[in-house]
Steps between C-alpha positions, in 0.01 A plus 500: 500500500778737597687410180190580291451836671868586454487422128184708459657795683814470286290504182318818608834667582652410163192624315518832684870535417444418135219754482723773641780412258289518184253773592583818308380816671659734241254699288501410129671756271290769335469436126491775239372483142597713200234592247470703182347837575438632150158499335382256236489674159145553378367273225353640183125530447485167320639315801844448345844600618577843638634745241868440436501146635729242338352159423787268594562197718774574753630253760658657808779268612582446866737789590862427584587648840844588633637310799381652825172610345381150403279462807162606635672729751500878452851630449669810642840638401698714745771765434781252567357281218372250756191315377243401760129421518215669686389294800163324519387594148493310171386540143197288409736249330855465367602820322520339154140380527379833641659699217383260229143537623539878523640518146202306362266736687684799357467368145126458545427841655759728342704336228244506219613153391233229501537131586773518762574191707754343732772276356291181519383580147830634365509257207149601394582872511645700213725709726674464836613752758787424736573724799815498712474664841815701565376698801190472715581640843431789738819705525593700808752785494753618755288811554223290652127533441266277297650281228476537125382189315722411204357281222724419204395250231667382180245357255513336159213452256544213257332310220404146602551364150874563468579630853618825339517795743288785364563762769660562838373719781670613821278702734677629811254658744537651847207589725539660843291357785285760676627382839670204662183300563479167319175593327664814355805303389285237326304780332830634360586147382164479324540838329855423384417150369183628335691775318783268392262240360288768336812627320572146379138462392510822298821385331352162412188662354708741291725218376217268398325777306793508258587127489 
């Protein structure tokens, strides 16, 4: 009887210890999304494309991201060139996926190019767009104050038939955060990424009008 009670007590003790070891009291990180903020171009009266739209199939390839930025964490760069990440916050997914989704959004609402898709349908699309992420961080200066978000992309537009590169684009955008709150910093990220992708979109539309 005593042996049975001892084993039962030992089991309760071990269960309590295991619960304390694996119980995570830390709050989950706050997740931030980026979204296109520009308006959808109006369609013509007959329900067709908006004026100036280009009828073309474009596949947006998964962006290539520099080491240190290939994560879902939100990067900060300090005056001594030290790269770090903001605590307890994340993007809504890995940065390559977030920017691919944002680029497709941008094409639909601002680019004036129809039939834009992610790279799953690259072989069915007439053209492809490849983006390399050179910079995507909030940069602090020695003077202090809120950071400036730096977004720098290198993009290539190509023909799927022969893989020929038709055009290259290199938007380099900086947007100052209103203050040092995370919401203001993410807003600066959104404005900078939105502008950079809009510049790429305008370049693609102009290129496909003459090709």
